[in-house]
mmCIF file of C-alpha atoms in Angstrom:
data_model
loop_
_atom_site.group_PDB
_atom_site.id
_atom_site.type_symbol
_atom_site.label_atom_id
_atom_site.label_comp_id
_atom_site.label_asym_id
_atom_site.label_seq_id
_atom_site.Cartn_x
_atom_site.Cartn_y
_atom_site.Cartn_z
ATOM 1 C CA MET A 1 15.202 0.128 -10.183
ATOM 2 C CA SER A 2 13.144 3.274 -10.866
ATOM 3 C CA GLY A 3 13.990 6.602 -9.313
ATOM 4 C CA ARG A 4 10.659 6.438 -7.488
ATOM 5 C CA GLU A 5 11.084 3.759 -4.934
ATOM 6 C CA ALA A 6 8.830 3.296 -1.892
ATOM 7 C CA SER A 7 10.547 4.199 1.380
ATOM 8 C CA VAL A 8 10.794 1.187 3.596
ATOM 9 C CA ASP A 9 11.094 2.287 7.121
ATOM 10 C CA ARG A 10 11.702 -0.617 9.581
ATOM 11 C CA ARG A 11 9.979 1.380 12.365
ATOM 12 C CA GLU A 12 6.358 0.824 11.829
ATOM 13 C CA PRO A 13 4.210 3.955 11.561
ATOM 14 C CA ASP A 14 1.288 4.028 13.941
ATOM 15 C CA ARG A 15 -2.350 4.201 12.998
ATOM 16 C CA GLY A 16 -2.748 7.757 14.250
ATOM 17 C CA MET A 17 0.001 8.953 11.925
ATOM 18 C CA ILE A 18 -1.521 7.184 8.957
ATOM 19 C CA ASP A 19 -5.056 8.477 9.780
ATOM 20 C CA GLY A 20 -3.767 12.087 9.925
ATOM 21 C CA MET A 21 -2.154 12.085 6.549
ATOM 22 C CA ARG A 22 -3.621 14.474 3.952
ATOM 23 C CA GLY A 23 -3.907 13.828 0.333
ATOM 24 C CA PRO A 24 -3.789 10.462 -1.526
ATOM 25 C CA VAL A 25 -1.899 7.629 0.284
ATOM 26 C CA LEU A 26 -1.211 4.105 -0.673
ATOM 27 C CA LEU A 27 -0.363 1.675 2.108
ATOM 28 C CA GLU A 28 1.230 -1.538 0.878
ATOM 29 C CA PHE A 29 1.424 -4.332 3.408
ATOM 30 C CA GLY A 30 3.630 -7.250 2.528
ATOM 31 C CA ALA A 31 6.802 -9.083 3.300
ATOM 32 C CA SER A 32 10.237 -9.040 1.233
ATOM 33 C CA TRP A 33 10.159 -12.775 0.842
ATOM 34 C CA CYS A 34 6.413 -13.000 -0.271
ATOM 35 C CA GLY A 35 6.076 -14.216 -3.843
ATOM 36 C CA HIS A 36 2.845 -12.404 -4.418
ATOM 37 C CA CYS A 37 4.320 -9.188 -3.189
ATOM 38 C CA ARG A 38 7.477 -9.613 -5.419
ATOM 39 C CA ALA A 39 5.243 -10.229 -8.518
ATOM 40 C CA LEU A 40 3.224 -7.139 -7.910
ATOM 41 C CA ALA A 41 6.060 -4.855 -7.189
ATOM 42 C CA PRO A 42 7.229 -3.919 -10.689
ATOM 43 C CA LYS A 43 3.593 -3.549 -11.982
ATOM 44 C CA LEU A 44 2.762 -1.330 -8.952
ATOM 45 C CA ALA A 45 6.059 0.698 -9.533
ATOM 46 C CA ARG A 46 5.070 1.424 -13.124
ATOM 47 C CA LEU A 47 1.534 2.468 -12.185
ATOM 48 C CA LEU A 48 2.840 4.801 -9.474
ATOM 49 C CA GLU A 49 5.131 6.501 -11.942
ATOM 50 C CA GLY A 50 1.896 8.090 -13.453
ATOM 51 C CA HIS A 51 0.740 9.305 -9.983
ATOM 52 C CA PRO A 52 3.532 11.287 -8.343
ATOM 53 C CA GLU A 53 0.942 13.034 -6.137
ATOM 54 C CA ILE A 54 0.273 9.640 -4.309
ATOM 55 C CA GLN A 55 2.388 9.000 -1.207
ATOM 56 C CA HIS A 56 3.366 5.228 -1.223
ATOM 57 C CA ILE A 57 4.124 3.729 2.192
ATOM 58 C CA LYS A 58 5.416 0.114 1.998
ATOM 59 C CA VAL A 59 5.082 -1.654 5.301
ATOM 60 C CA GLU A 60 7.043 -4.808 6.029
ATOM 61 C CA ASP A 61 4.325 -6.677 7.697
ATOM 62 C CA GLY A 62 4.332 -9.793 10.098
ATOM 63 C CA PRO A 63 2.512 -11.554 12.830
ATOM 64 C CA GLY A 64 1.543 -9.278 15.632
ATOM 65 C CA GLN A 65 2.384 -6.030 13.829
ATOM 66 C CA PRO A 66 -0.008 -3.526 15.252
ATOM 67 C CA LEU A 67 -0.508 -1.411 12.000
ATOM 68 C CA GLY A 68 -1.288 -4.551 9.887
ATOM 69 C CA ARG A 69 -3.693 -5.814 12.467
ATOM 70 C CA SER A 70 -5.399 -2.324 12.740
ATOM 71 C CA PHE A 71 -6.259 -2.776 8.975
ATOM 72 C CA ARG A 72 -7.097 -6.481 9.562
ATOM 73 C CA VAL A 73 -4.393 -7.563 7.011
ATOM 74 C CA LYS A 74 -4.548 -11.370 6.572
ATOM 75 C CA LEU A 75 -2.999 -11.842 3.112
ATOM 76 C CA TRP A 76 -0.071 -10.243 1.329
ATOM 77 C CA PRO A 77 0.152 -7.997 -0.541
ATOM 78 C CA THR A 78 -2.698 -5.895 0.954
ATOM 79 C CA LEU A 79 -3.050 -2.348 -0.500
ATOM 80 C CA VAL A 80 -4.954 0.282 1.365
ATOM 81 C CA PHE A 81 -5.999 3.190 -0.849
ATOM 82 C CA MET A 82 -6.631 6.302 1.337
ATOM 83 C CA ARG A 83 -7.478 9.948 0.920
ATOM 84 C CA ASP A 84 -7.305 12.505 3.714
ATOM 85 C CA GLY A 85 -7.106 9.889 6.344
ATOM 86 C CA GLU A 86 -10.136 7.817 5.125
ATOM 87 C CA ILE A 87 -10.023 4.375 3.571
ATOM 88 C CA ALA A 88 -11.426 4.471 -0.064
ATOM 89 C CA ILE A 89 -10.775 0.775 -0.738
ATOM 90 C CA GLN A 90 -8.672 -2.063 0.528
ATOM 91 C CA VAL A 91 -7.786 -5.117 -1.586
ATOM 92 C CA SER A 92 -5.594 -8.179 -0.931
ATOM 93 C CA ARG A 93 -3.688 -9.904 -3.631
ATOM 94 C CA PRO A 94 -5.247 -7.509 -6.170
ATOM 95 C CA GLU A 95 -5.536 -7.888 -9.913
ATOM 96 C CA ILE A 96 -3.798 -5.024 -11.777
ATOM 97 C CA ASP A 97 -7.080 -3.484 -12.791
ATOM 98 C CA GLU A 98 -8.007 -3.240 -9.003
ATOM 99 C CA VAL A 99 -4.666 -1.355 -8.374
ATOM 100 C CA ARG A 100 -5.321 0.947 -11.419
ATOM 101 C CA ASP A 101 -8.865 1.664 -10.242
ATOM 102 C CA GLY A 102 -7.689 2.300 -6.618
ATOM 103 C CA LEU A 103 -4.989 4.735 -7.666
ATOM 104 C CA ALA A 104 -7.410 6.606 -9.912
ATOM 105 C CA MET A 105 -9.936 6.790 -7.079
ATOM 106 C CA ILE A 106 -7.650 8.347 -4.529
ATOM 107 C CA ALA A 107 -5.983 10.589 -7.132
ATOM 108 C CA GLY A 108 -9.368 12.068 -7.812
ATOM 109 C CA GLU A 109 -9.607 11.006 -11.377
#
């Protein structure tokens, strides 16, 4: 495991808290048992190593979770790339190039 792991908080943050965050934020919605999520995890971790300025929030999602519903999450993983509380782009089951582009976009590259 890398030294830069996403913090997984079992208490779901609320939308107001997320919308109030400043700077680049990556929300990752998924489930620990999701095969697609598990396949993306090491690739995402490697890309995030090059972006220490991006706050990565991993949300364990599930049916009826209010934060996931507020972002209309229907597939996992869903990545929401945000900057200063605004959604720059949102992708579900992304290809690695989409992840790379999203990180660059919110990092201001």
